[in-house]
Coordinates of C-alpha atoms in Angstrom, one line a residue:
M1 CA 306.3 3.3 138.7
P2 CA 305.4 5.1 135.3
S3 CA 308.5 5.6 133.9
E4 CA 308.6 2.0 133.5
L5 CA 305.4 2.1 131.3
L6 CA 304.9 0.9 127.2
P7 CA 304.2 3.6 125.9
G8 CA 300.0 3.5 125.2
E9 CA 300.2 1.1 128.6
N10 CA 297.4 2.4 132.0
L11 CA 298.6 1.0 135.1
V12 CA 295.6 -0.7 136.7
L13 CA 297.6 -2.0 140.3
K14 CA 300.3 -1.8 142.0
A15 CA 301.1 -4.0 145.3
H16 CA 303.6 -5.0 148.0
Q17 CA 302.3 -7.8 149.6
H18 CA 300.3 -7.5 152.0
W19 CA 300.9 -6.5 155.2
I20 CA 300.7 -10.0 157.2
V21 CA 304.0 -10.6 155.8
I22 CA 306.0 -8.1 158.1
V23 CA 304.2 -9.2 161.1
K24 CA 304.5 -13.5 160.2
S25 CA 308.5 -12.2 160.0
L26 CA 308.5 -10.0 163.5
V27 CA 307.5 -13.3 165.7
I28 CA 310.4 -14.5 165.9
P29 CA 313.1 -10.6 167.3
V30 CA 309.6 -10.5 169.9
V31 CA 309.8 -13.6 171.4
L32 CA 312.9 -13.3 172.1
L33 CA 312.3 -10.7 172.6
A34 CA 310.5 -11.6 175.7
V35 CA 312.8 -13.7 176.4
V36 CA 315.0 -11.3 177.6
A37 CA 312.7 -9.4 178.9
I38 CA 311.5 -12.3 181.0
L39 CA 315.0 -13.9 182.3
D40 CA 316.4 -9.6 183.0
F41 CA 313.0 -9.2 185.3
T42 CA 314.2 -13.4 187.2
Y43 CA 316.5 -14.5 186.8
L44 CA 319.0 -11.8 186.4
S45 CA 317.3 -9.9 188.9
A46 CA 318.6 -12.2 191.5
H47 CA 321.9 -13.2 190.7
Y48 CA 323.2 -9.8 190.3
V49 CA 325.8 -9.8 187.5
P50 CA 327.6 -6.4 187.0
N51 CA 326.9 -5.4 182.8
L52 CA 324.3 -8.2 181.3
R53 CA 322.0 -6.9 181.5
K54 CA 323.0 -3.6 179.4
F55 CA 324.4 -5.8 177.7
L56 CA 321.9 -8.7 177.1
S57 CA 319.4 -6.8 176.2
L58 CA 321.5 -4.0 173.8
A59 CA 322.2 -6.0 171.5
V60 CA 318.6 -8.5 170.9
I61 CA 317.6 -5.2 170.9
A62 CA 320.0 -4.5 168.1
V63 CA 319.2 -7.9 166.6
A64 CA 315.8 -7.1 166.5
G65 CA 316.6 -3.8 164.7
A66 CA 318.3 -5.2 162.1
W67 CA 316.1 -8.2 161.8
L68 CA 312.7 -5.7 161.4
I69 CA 315.4 -3.3 158.6
V70 CA 315.7 -6.6 156.4
V71 CA 312.2 -7.8 156.3
W72 CA 310.5 -4.5 155.9
I73 CA 312.8 -4.2 153.1
R74 CA 312.3 -7.8 151.3
W75 CA 309.2 -6.6 151.6
Q76 CA 309.4 -3.1 150.4
S77 CA 311.3 -4.5 147.4
T78 CA 307.8 -7.5 147.0
A79 CA 305.9 -5.9 144.4
Y80 CA 302.9 -6.9 142.0
T81 CA 302.2 -4.8 139.3
L82 CA 299.1 -5.3 136.8
T83 CA 298.3 -2.8 133.7
D84 CA 296.4 -2.9 130.8
Q85 CA 298.0 -5.1 128.3
R86 CA 301.0 -7.1 131.4
I87 CA 301.5 -7.9 135.3
K88 CA 304.7 -7.2 136.5
I89 CA 306.1 -9.4 138.7
E90 CA 309.8 -7.8 141.1
A91 CA 311.7 -9.2 143.7
G92 CA 314.6 -9.1 144.7
V93 CA 317.0 -6.5 146.7
F94 CA 320.7 -7.6 145.6
G95 CA 319.8 -9.1 142.9
R96 CA 317.1 -8.8 140.9
S97 CA 314.4 -10.5 139.2
S98 CA 311.0 -9.5 137.3
K99 CA 309.3 -11.6 135.4
T100 CA 306.1 -10.0 132.7
I101 CA 303.1 -12.1 132.1
P102 CA 301.6 -10.4 128.5
I103 CA 297.8 -9.9 129.4
D104 CA 296.5 -11.7 126.4
R105 CA 298.9 -14.2 127.8
I106 CA 296.8 -14.8 130.3
Q107 CA 294.8 -18.5 130.9
D108 CA 293.6 -18.8 134.1
C109 CA 294.1 -16.9 137.4
T110 CA 292.1 -18.3 140.1
T111 CA 293.4 -17.6 144.3
K112 CA 293.4 -19.7 147.3
Q113 CA 293.1 -18.4 150.3
T114 CA 293.0 -19.9 154.1
L115 CA 290.2 -18.7 156.3
F116 CA 292.3 -16.2 157.8
G117 CA 293.4 -15.0 154.5
R118 CA 289.3 -14.0 153.7
M119 CA 289.8 -12.2 157.1
L120 CA 292.2 -10.0 157.0
G121 CA 292.2 -9.0 153.5
Y122 CA 294.6 -11.3 151.5
G123 CA 295.3 -14.5 149.2
R124 CA 297.5 -16.2 146.5
V125 CA 296.5 -15.9 143.4
E126 CA 297.8 -18.5 141.0
V127 CA 298.7 -16.1 136.7
D128 CA 298.9 -19.1 133.9
A129 CA 300.5 -18.5 130.6
A130 CA 300.6 -19.8 127.4
G131 CA 304.1 -20.6 127.5
A132 CA 304.9 -21.0 130.7
Q133 CA 306.7 -23.7 132.8
G134 CA 303.1 -23.8 135.4
A135 CA 301.3 -20.9 137.0
E136 CA 303.0 -17.9 138.4
V137 CA 302.9 -17.5 142.1
L138 CA 301.8 -14.0 143.2
D139 CA 301.9 -14.4 147.6
H140 CA 300.4 -12.4 150.2
L141 CA 298.7 -10.5 147.6
P142 CA 295.5 -7.6 148.8
S143 CA 292.3 -8.5 147.5
P144 CA 293.2 -11.7 145.7
S145 CA 289.6 -11.9 143.9
A146 CA 289.7 -8.2 142.8
F147 CA 293.3 -8.1 140.9
R148 CA 291.5 -11.2 139.5
D149 CA 288.8 -9.9 138.3
E150 CA 290.5 -7.1 136.5
V151 CA 292.5 -9.1 135.0
F152 CA 289.5 -11.2 133.5
M153 CA 288.2 -7.8 132.3
L154 CA 290.9 -7.3 130.8
S155 CA 291.7 -10.2 128.3
E156 CA 288.3 -10.5 127.8
R157 CA 289.1 -6.9 126.4
R158 CA 292.9 -7.7 124.9
R159 CA 291.1 -10.3 122.9
G160 CA 287.9 -8.7 122.0
G161 CA 284.6 -10.4 124.5
A162 CA 284.5 -7.4 126.7
S163 CA 284.1 -4.8 123.3
G164 CA 280.9 -4.9 123.2
A165 CA 280.1 -6.4 120.0
P166 CA 279.5 -10.6 120.3
V167 CA 283.4 -12.5 119.7
P168 CA 281.2 -14.9 117.0
A169 CA 282.3 -19.4 118.3
N170 CA 283.9 -19.7 114.7
P171 CA 286.1 -17.7 113.7
S172 CA 286.6 -18.9 110.9
G173 CA 283.4 -20.1 109.7
V174 CA 284.1 -23.1 109.0

């Protein structure tokens, strides 16, 4: 990431989605493995079919392993980067999408967390920026409140609000 920084830009935070994304994606392969194990111990052991047990077990293990690899690569390819000048959102493996939101254009930053998200420390951050087509959503972000607070502090600093000098209510003096 340091090579991707602009001149004079400092990295504040770089995060991937919360690990719960991987766990949620592995529910189907785990259920599939459980079904095959139950079939193996009940039906297939009672009705012996040569090599069917081995073939079925190996096929399910291969599918679950491939699924795990795909989930891991997708999780690794989604990155949220916060610097003192911008928020960068990147996603995709073969096709890559990237969005950059300048800190000084951010108008609002809100968080949403479910009860489960609050217990495990993840949530959704919505960033509204001037000129955007709506809020940009950072889903399953670890520590969303800390991210929101960092964005707020950085945007205030960029606007001159956190410099210690009072910001005039009417800068033109009219």
